[in-house]
XYZ file of C-alpha atoms in Angstrom:
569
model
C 76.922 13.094 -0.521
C 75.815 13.895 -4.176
C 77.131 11.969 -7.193
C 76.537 14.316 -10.200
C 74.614 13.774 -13.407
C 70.582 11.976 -13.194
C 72.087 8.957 -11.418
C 74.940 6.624 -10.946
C 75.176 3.465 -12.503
C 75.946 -0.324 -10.637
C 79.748 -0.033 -10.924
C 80.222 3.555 -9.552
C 77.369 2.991 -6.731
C 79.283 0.118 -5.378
C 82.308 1.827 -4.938
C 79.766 4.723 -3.186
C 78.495 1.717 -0.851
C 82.075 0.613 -0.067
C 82.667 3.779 1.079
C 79.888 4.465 2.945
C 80.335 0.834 4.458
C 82.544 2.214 6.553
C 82.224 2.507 10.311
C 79.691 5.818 10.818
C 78.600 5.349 7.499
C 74.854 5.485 5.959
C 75.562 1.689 5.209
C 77.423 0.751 7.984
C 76.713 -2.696 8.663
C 76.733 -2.635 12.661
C 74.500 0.725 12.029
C 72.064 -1.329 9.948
C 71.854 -4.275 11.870
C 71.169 -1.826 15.062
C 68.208 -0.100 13.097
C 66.663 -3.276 12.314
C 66.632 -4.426 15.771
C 64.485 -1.208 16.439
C 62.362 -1.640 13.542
C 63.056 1.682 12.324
C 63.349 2.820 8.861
C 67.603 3.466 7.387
C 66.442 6.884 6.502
C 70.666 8.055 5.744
C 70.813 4.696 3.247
C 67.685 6.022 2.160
C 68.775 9.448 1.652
C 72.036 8.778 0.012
C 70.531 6.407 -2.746
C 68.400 9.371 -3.642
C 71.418 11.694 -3.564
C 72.939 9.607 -5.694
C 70.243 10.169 -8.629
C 69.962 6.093 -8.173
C 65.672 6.929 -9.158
C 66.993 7.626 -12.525
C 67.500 4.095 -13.151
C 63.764 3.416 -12.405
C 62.754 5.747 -15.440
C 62.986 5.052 -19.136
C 65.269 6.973 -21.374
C 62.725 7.890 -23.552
C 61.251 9.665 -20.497
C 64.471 11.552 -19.385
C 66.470 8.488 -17.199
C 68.714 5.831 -17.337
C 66.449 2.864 -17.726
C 67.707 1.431 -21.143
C 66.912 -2.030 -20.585
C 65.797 -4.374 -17.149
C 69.109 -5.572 -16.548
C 70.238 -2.479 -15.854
C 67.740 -1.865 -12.958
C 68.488 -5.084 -11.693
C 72.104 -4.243 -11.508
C 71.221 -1.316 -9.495
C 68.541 -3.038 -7.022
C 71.264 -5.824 -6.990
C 74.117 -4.150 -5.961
C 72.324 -2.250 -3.254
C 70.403 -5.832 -1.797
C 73.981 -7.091 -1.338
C 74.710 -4.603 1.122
C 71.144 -4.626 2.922
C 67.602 -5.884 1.491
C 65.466 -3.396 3.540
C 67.118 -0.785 2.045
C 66.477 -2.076 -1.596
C 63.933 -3.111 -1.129
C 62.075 0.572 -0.181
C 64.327 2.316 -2.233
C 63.102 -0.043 -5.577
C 59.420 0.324 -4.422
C 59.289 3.318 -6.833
C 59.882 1.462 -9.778
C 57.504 -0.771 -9.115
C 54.937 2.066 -8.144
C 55.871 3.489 -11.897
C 55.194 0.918 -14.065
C 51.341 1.047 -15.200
C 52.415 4.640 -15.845
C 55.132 3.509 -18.247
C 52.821 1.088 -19.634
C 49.999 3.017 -20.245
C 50.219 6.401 -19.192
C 49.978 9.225 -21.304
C 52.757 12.257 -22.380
C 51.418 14.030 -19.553
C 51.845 11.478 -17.019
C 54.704 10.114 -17.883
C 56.396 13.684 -18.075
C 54.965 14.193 -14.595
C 56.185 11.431 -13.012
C 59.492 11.003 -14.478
C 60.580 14.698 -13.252
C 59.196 13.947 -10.038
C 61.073 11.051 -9.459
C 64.217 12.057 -10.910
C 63.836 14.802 -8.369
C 63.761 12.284 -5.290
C 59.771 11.950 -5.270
C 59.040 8.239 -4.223
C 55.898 6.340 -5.422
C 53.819 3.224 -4.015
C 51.929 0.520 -5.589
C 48.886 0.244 -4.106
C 47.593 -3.489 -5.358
C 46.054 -5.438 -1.555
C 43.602 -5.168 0.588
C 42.492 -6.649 3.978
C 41.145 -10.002 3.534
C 41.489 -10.616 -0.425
C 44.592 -11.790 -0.792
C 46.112 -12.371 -4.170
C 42.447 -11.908 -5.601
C 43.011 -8.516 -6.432
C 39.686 -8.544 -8.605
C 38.501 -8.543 -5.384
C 39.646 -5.201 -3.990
C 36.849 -2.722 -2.682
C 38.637 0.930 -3.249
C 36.911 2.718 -5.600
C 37.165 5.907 -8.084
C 33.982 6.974 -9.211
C 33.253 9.958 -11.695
C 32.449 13.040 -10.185
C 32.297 16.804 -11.500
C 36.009 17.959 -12.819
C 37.578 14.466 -12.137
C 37.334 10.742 -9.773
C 36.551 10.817 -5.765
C 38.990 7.873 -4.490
C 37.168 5.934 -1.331
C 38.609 3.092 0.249
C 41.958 1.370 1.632
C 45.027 -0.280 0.536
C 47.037 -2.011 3.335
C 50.190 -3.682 3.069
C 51.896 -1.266 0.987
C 55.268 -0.690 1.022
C 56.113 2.921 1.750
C 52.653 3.599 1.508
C 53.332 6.343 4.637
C 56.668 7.657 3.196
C 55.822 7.899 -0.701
C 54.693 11.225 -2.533
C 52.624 9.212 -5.511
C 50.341 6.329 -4.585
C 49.538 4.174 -7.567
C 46.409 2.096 -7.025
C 44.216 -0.190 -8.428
C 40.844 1.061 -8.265
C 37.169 -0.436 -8.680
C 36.200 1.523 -11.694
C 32.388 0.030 -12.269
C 30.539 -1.362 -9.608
C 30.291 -4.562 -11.032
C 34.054 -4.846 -11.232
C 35.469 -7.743 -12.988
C 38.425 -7.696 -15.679
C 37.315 -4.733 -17.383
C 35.800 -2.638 -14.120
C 39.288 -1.419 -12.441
C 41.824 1.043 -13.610
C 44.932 2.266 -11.878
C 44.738 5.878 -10.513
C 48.195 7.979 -9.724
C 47.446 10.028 -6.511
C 49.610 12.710 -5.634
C 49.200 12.917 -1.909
C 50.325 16.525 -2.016
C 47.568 17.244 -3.706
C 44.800 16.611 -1.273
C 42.981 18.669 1.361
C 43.538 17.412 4.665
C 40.902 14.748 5.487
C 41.198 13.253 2.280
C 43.196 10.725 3.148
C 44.994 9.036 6.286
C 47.836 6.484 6.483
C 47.665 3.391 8.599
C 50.332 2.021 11.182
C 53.356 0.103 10.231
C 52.805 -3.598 10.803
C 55.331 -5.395 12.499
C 57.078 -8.299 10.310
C 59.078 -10.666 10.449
C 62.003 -9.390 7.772
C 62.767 -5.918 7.020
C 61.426 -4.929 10.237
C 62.448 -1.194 9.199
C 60.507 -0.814 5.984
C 57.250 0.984 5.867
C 54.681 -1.457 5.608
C 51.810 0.175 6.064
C 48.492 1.765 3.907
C 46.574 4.271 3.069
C 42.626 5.312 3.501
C 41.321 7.313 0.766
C 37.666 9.322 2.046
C 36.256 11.304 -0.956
C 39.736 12.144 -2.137
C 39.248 14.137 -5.298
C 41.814 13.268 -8.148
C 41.472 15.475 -11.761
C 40.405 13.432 -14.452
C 44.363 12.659 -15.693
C 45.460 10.822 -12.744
C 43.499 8.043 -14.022
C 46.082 5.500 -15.831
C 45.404 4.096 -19.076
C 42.141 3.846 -20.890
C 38.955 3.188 -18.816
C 38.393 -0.132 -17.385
C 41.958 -0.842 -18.787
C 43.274 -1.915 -15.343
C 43.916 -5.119 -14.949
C 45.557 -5.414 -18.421
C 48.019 -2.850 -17.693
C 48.845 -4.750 -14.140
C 49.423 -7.836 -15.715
C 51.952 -6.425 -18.265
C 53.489 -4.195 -15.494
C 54.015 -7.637 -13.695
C 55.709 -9.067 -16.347
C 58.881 -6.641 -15.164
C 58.723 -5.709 -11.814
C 58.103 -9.735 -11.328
C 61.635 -10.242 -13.361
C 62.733 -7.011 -11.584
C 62.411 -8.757 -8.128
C 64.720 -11.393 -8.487
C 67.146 -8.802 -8.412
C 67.044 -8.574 -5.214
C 67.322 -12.593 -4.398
C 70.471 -12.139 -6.498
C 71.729 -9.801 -3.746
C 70.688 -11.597 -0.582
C 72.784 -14.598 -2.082
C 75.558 -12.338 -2.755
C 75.187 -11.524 1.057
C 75.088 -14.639 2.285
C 77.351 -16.673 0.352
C 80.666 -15.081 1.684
C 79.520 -14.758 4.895
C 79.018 -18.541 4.882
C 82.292 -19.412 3.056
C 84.402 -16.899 5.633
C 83.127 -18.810 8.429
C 83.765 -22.799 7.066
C 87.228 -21.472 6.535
C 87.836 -20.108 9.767
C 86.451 -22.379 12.285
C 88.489 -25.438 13.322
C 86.833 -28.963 13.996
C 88.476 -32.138 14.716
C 91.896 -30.535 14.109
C 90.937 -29.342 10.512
C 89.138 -26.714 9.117
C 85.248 -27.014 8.929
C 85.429 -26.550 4.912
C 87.994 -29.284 4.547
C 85.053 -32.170 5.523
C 83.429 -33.576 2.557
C 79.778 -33.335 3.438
C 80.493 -29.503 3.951
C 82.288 -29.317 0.928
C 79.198 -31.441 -0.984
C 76.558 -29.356 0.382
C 78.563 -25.809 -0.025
C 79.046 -26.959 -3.859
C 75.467 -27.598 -4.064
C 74.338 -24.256 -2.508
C 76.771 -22.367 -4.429
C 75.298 -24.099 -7.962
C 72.266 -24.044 -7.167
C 72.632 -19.807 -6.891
C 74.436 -19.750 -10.321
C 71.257 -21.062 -11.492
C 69.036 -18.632 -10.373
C 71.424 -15.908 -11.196
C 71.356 -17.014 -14.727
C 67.525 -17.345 -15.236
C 67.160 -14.237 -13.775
C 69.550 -12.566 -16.126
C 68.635 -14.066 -19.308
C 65.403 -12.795 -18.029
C 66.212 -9.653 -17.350
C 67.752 -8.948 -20.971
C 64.954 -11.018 -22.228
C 62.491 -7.988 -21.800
C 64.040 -6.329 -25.071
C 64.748 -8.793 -27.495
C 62.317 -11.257 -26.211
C 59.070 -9.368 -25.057
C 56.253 -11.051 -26.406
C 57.529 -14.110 -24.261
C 57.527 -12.472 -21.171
C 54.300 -13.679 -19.851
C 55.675 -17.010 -19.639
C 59.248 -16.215 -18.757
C 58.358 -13.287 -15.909
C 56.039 -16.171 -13.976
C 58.478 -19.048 -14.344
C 61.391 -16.454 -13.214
C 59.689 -15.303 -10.304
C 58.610 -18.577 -8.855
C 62.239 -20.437 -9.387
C 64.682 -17.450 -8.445
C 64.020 -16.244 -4.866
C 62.572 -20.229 -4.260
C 66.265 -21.723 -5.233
C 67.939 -18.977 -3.203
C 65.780 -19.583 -0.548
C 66.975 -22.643 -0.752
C 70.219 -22.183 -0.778
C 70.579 -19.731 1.847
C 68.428 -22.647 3.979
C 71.320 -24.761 3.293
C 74.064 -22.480 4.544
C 72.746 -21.623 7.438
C 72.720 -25.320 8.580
C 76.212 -25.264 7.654
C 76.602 -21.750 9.615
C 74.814 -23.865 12.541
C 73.554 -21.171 15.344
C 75.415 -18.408 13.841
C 73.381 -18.627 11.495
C 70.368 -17.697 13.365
C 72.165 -15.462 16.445
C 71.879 -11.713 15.999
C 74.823 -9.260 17.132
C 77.150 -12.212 16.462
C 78.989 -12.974 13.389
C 79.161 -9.593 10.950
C 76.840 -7.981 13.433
C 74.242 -10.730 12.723
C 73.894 -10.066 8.548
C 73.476 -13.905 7.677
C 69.894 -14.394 10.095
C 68.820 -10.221 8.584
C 69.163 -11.562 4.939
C 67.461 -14.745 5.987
C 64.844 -13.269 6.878
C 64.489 -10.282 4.754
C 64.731 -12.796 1.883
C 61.368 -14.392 2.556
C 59.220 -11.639 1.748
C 60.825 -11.556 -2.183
C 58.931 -15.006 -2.950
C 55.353 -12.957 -1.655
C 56.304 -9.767 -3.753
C 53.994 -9.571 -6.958
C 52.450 -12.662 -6.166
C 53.440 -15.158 -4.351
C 54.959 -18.402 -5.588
C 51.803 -20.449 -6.371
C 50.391 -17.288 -8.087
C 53.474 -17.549 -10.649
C 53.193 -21.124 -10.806
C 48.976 -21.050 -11.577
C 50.011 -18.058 -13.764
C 51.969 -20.557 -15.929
C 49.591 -23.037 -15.546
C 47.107 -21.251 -17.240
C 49.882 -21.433 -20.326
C 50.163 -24.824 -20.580
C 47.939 -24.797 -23.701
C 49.791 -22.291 -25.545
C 53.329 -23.875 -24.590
C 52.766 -27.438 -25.758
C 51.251 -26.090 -29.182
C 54.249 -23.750 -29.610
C 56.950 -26.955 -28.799
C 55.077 -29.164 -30.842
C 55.576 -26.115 -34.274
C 59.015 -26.177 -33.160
C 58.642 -22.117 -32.662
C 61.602 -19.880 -30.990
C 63.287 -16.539 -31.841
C 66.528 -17.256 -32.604
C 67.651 -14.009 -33.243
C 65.547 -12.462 -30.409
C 67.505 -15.077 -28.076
C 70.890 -14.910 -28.784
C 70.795 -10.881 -28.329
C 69.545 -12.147 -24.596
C 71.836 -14.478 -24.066
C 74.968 -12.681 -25.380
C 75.805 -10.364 -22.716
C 78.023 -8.023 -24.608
C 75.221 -7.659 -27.199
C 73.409 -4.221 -27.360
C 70.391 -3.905 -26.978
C 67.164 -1.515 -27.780
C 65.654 0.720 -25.773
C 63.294 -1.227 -22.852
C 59.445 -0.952 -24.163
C 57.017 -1.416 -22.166
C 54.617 -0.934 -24.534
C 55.575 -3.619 -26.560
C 54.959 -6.555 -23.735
C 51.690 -8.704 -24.905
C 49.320 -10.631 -22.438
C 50.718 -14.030 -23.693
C 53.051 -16.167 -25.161
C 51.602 -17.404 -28.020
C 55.181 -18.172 -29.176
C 55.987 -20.433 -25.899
C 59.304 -20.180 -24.633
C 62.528 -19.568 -27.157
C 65.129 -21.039 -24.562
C 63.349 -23.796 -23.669
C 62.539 -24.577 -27.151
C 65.900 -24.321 -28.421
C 67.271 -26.715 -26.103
C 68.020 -29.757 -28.889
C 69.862 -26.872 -30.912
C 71.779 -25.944 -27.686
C 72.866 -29.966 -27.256
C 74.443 -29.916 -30.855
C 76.185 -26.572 -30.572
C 77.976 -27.941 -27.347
C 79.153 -31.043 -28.971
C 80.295 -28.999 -31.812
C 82.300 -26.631 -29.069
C 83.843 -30.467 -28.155
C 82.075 -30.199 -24.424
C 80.640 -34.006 -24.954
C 79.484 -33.602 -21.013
C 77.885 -30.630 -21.122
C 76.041 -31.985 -24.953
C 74.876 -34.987 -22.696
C 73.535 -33.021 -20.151
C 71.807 -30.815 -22.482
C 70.250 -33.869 -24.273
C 68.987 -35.353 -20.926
C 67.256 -32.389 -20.516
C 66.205 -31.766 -23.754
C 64.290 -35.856 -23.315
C 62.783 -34.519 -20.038
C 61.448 -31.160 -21.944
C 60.114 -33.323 -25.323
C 57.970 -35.654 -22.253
C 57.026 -32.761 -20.233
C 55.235 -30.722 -23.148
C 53.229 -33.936 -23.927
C 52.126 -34.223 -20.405
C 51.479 -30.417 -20.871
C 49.155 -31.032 -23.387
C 46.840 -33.397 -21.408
C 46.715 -31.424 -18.864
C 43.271 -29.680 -18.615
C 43.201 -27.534 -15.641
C 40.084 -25.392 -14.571
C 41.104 -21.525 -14.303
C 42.250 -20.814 -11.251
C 41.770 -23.788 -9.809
C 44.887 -26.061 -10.607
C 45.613 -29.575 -9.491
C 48.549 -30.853 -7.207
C 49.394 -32.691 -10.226
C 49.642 -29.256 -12.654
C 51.560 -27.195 -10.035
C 54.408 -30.449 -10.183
C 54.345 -30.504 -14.322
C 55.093 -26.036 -13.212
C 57.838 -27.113 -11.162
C 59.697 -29.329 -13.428
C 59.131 -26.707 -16.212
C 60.877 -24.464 -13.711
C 63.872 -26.901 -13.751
C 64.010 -27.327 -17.997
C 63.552 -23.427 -18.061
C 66.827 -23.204 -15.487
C 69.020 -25.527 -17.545
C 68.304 -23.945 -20.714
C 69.035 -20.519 -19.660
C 72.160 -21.147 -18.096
C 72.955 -23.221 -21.362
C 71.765 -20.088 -23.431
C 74.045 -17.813 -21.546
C 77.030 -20.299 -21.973
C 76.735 -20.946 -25.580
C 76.636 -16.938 -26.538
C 79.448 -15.752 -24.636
C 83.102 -16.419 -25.148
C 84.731 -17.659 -21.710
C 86.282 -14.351 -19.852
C 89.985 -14.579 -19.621
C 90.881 -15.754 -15.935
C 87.433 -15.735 -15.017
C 87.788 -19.211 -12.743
C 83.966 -20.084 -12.942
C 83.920 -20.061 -17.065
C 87.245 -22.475 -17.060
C 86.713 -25.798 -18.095
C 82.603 -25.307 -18.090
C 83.009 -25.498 -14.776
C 79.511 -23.011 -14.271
C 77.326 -24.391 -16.516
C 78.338 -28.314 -16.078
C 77.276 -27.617 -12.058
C 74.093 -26.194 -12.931
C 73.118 -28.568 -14.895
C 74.088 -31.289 -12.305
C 71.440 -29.773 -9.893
C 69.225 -29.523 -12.620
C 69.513 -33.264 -13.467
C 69.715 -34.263 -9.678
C 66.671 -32.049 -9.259
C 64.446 -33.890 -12.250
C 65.720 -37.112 -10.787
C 68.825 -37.756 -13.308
C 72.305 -38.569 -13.326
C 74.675 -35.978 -15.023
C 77.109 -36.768 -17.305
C 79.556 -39.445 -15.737
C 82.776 -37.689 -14.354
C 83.636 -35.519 -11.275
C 80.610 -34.245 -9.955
C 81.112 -30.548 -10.935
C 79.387 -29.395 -7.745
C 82.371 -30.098 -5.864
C 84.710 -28.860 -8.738
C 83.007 -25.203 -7.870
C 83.007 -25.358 -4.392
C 87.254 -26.137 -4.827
C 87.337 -23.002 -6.604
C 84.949 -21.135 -4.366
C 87.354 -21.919 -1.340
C 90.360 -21.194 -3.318
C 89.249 -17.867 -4.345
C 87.386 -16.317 -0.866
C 85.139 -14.149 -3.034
C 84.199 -11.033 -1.761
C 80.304 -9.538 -2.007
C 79.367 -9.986 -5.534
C 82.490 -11.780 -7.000
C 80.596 -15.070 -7.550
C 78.947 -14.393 -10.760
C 78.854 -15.647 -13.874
C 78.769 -12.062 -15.327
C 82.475 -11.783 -13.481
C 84.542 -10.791 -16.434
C 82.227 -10.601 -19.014
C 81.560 -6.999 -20.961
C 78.093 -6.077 -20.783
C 76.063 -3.782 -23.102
């Protein structure tokens, strides 16, 4: 099945997923789930996605597609993650793969590469390598100068579609000596190559999406012209750590859809089953911890989309905001989706039972998302290594007010996604967080007294965290216990303000049951609170508020959201 023009957009590629949800379908769920119990790769998903022109959405306009701004990938990634991770997650393995080219390639490259993958090509990031972990100043593959171009030697293992992919983008040992200014990134087209050049490795066996093509490549005297290499010499690492900025934010996407998954699936089953003469969703502690679970993912949904919008109107922030997003979104779903299953008890774990066994797939497909683009602790040392720049920017008071509201304000249009314009820090700190006592007195002045309470607790616990901040001298790379707690609870500020960010700039949606009365924002910031040890404003706890209306309105895949209703740009 084709869908005409460079690519389809979220709205008409769910209704394409509904459809092809159906029994004999490429997404059939009972189809999926049997693939993944043979570890073998959903090549019809695959194929429709790319019949669909859904690569478009991984290329900027400027460059022919339908990237305008992050948010707009994330949709995609999103919607298709809600339906089945592995399949998202190596059909979005191409964006990723693209990046340093949009960063720092040239007219030539980025021609290249966007026809190519508007035309179904598929392209891998080649970052790891046996036995160096997340030290990817580490990594042994080289590309030395030779007559008419580079000779590529070495491996990359662990790469996602490292097999299936036309273009391998890899991080390459430019100088012997290495270090920040010895690697570059080098765009291989495997086509390219004589035989012998290069070989893949086997697919590893994992844990979650046991059908994706983890595997790698070996590179033996492959010779690339001198215009695959990426950037300016020895500009490597810089352009991966401002490609990270986005494909980290770009990730959380696809925690979004995994909770998207999971939460129906969860709140089907309490309503159904029967205990002691009553339904299992009727007992309080279910109802408490459902509430909880279900908050808790409104708050990761709405860091990762003031995030995601953050990457126009906000760029020279996203240093900060890409490594707190990434270590707090697929964390709290984590969570979350940890909490339902003890409510889903053994179905939770059971495969072949309950919707063919979905809840224990996106359990454990969902682990990997924390390790993508470095891990958790990576994000955390990451903003670690900001703390400097973050107290001296709350202590001036700095933000972007204008740059913040055009985040925050989903119907707010936007310009054209830049990649060009990201920076390799925040000298500016964090807008949301540092708006936070402006965001308690526009809430009392909307008369929401409890949500202005709330937002002045946490506006305390921000003021005492930045001076901790500032005394806290950490050696690089080698953070204490202590510094990685002071990243956690910035985590939890960060969390609060966003969701308070997105609630302040957009007008309730009529009918939308999450906006009425708060009711959203008031239980995120309860978990917040709970979370930094607090008490939320006094009152029903709104946890339990959200889980009556959850239960009340049986949402379907992707109907819990706090964009539900809302016009976006």
């Amino acid at each position: 099945m084709t869908v005409s023009g460079t690519g389809t957009g979220a709205p008409a590629l769910e209704e394409l997923l509904t459809r092809a949800s159906a029994p004999g379908g490429a997404f059939d769920p009972a189809e999926l789930a049997r693939l993944d119990e043979a570890e073998a790769f959903p090549e019809a998903a695959h194929r429709l996605l790319a019949d669909a022109g859904t690569g478009a959405h991984y290329v900027p306009e400027r460059h022919g597609g339908r990237l305008h701004g992050l948010d707009g990938a994330m949709a995609v990634l999103r919607t298709v993650a809600r339906r089945d991770l592995t399949v998202a997650i190596a059909h979005g393995k191409t964006f990723l793969g693209a990046m340093p080219t949009w960063v720092a390639g040239d007219e030539q490259q980025t021609e290249l590469l966007s026809r190519e993958i508007r035309s179904g090509a598929e392209v891998c990031w080649g970052l790891t390598e046996r036995g160096i972990g997340s030290d990817l100043l580490s990594g042994r593959l080289t590309a030395r100068p030779v007559d008419g171009g580079l000779a590529v030697d070495g491996e990359k293992w662990l790469i996602n579609n490292a097999t299936r992919a036309r273009f391998a983008c890899v991080l390459a040992r430019t100088r012997p000596e290495g270090g920040p200014r010895g690697f570059g990134f080098v765009l291989v087209d495997k086509d390219t190559l004589p035989e012998g050049a290069f070989r893949t490795l086997r697919k590893e066996a994992t844990h979650g999406i046991r059908g994706a093509d983890i595997s790698g490549i070996a590179f033996q005297d492959a010779r690339v012209p001198d215009s695959a290499l990426v950037g300016a010499p020895g500009s490597g690492f810089e352009v991966l750590l401002k490609s990270l900025q986005l494909t980290r934010i770009c990730a959380t996407s696809l925690s979004l859809g995994a909770a998207d998954h999971a939460l129906p699936i969860a709140v089907r089953f309490l309503t159904e089953r029967r205990l002691y003469g009553q339904r299992l969703a009727d007992l309080p502690r279910i109802r408490r911890a459902l509430g909880d679970a279900a908050s808790a993912l409104l708050l990761a949904e709405a860091v990762a989309v003031l995030a995601g919008r953050s990457a126009q109107t906000l760029t020279r922030e996203l240093a900060v905001t890409a490594a707190v997003t990434k270590a707090f979104v697929p964390t709290t779903v984590q969570r979350s989706v940890d909490a339902l299953a003890e409510l889903l008890g053994v179905r939770g774990f059971l495969t072949g039972v309950l919707e063919h066994g979905a809840f224990a797939k996106l359990d454990r497909d969902h682990r990997i998302v924390a390790v993508f683009d470095g891990s958790t602790a990576v994000n955390r040392q990451a903003l670690i290594t900001a703390f400097p720049l973050l107290a001296r920017a709350h202590a001036a008071g700095a933000r972007d007010e204008a740059g913040l509201r055009a985040a925050a304000g989903i119907g707010v249009a936007q310009p054209p996604l830049d990649p060009r314009r990201l920076a390799l820090i925040s000298d500016g700190g964090s807008s949301v967080v540092q708006s936070l006592p402006e965001a308690a007195e526009l809430a009392a002045r909307r008369g929401r007294e409890d949500v202005a309470a709330d937002a002045r607790a946490l506006a305390e616990v921000s003021a005492r965290l930045h001076k901790e901040i500032a005394g806290c001298r950490e050696a690089p790379g080698a953070a204490s216990a202590e510094a990685f707690e002071l990243a956690k609870r910035y985590e939890l500020v960060f969390a609060g303000a966003s969701a308070l960010a997105l609630w302040l700039h957009n007008e309730p949606p009529p009918g939308a049951r999450w906006w009425r009365d708060a009711l959203w924002v008031r239980a995120c910031l309860t978990v917040v609170l709970g979370r930094l040890g607090l008490e939320p404003a006094a009152g029903p706890d709104a946890r339990d508020l959200l889980c009556d209306e959850l239960l009340s309105a049986d949402p379907a895949e992707g109907e819990f959201s706090l964009l539900c209703g809302l016009e976006t740009s």
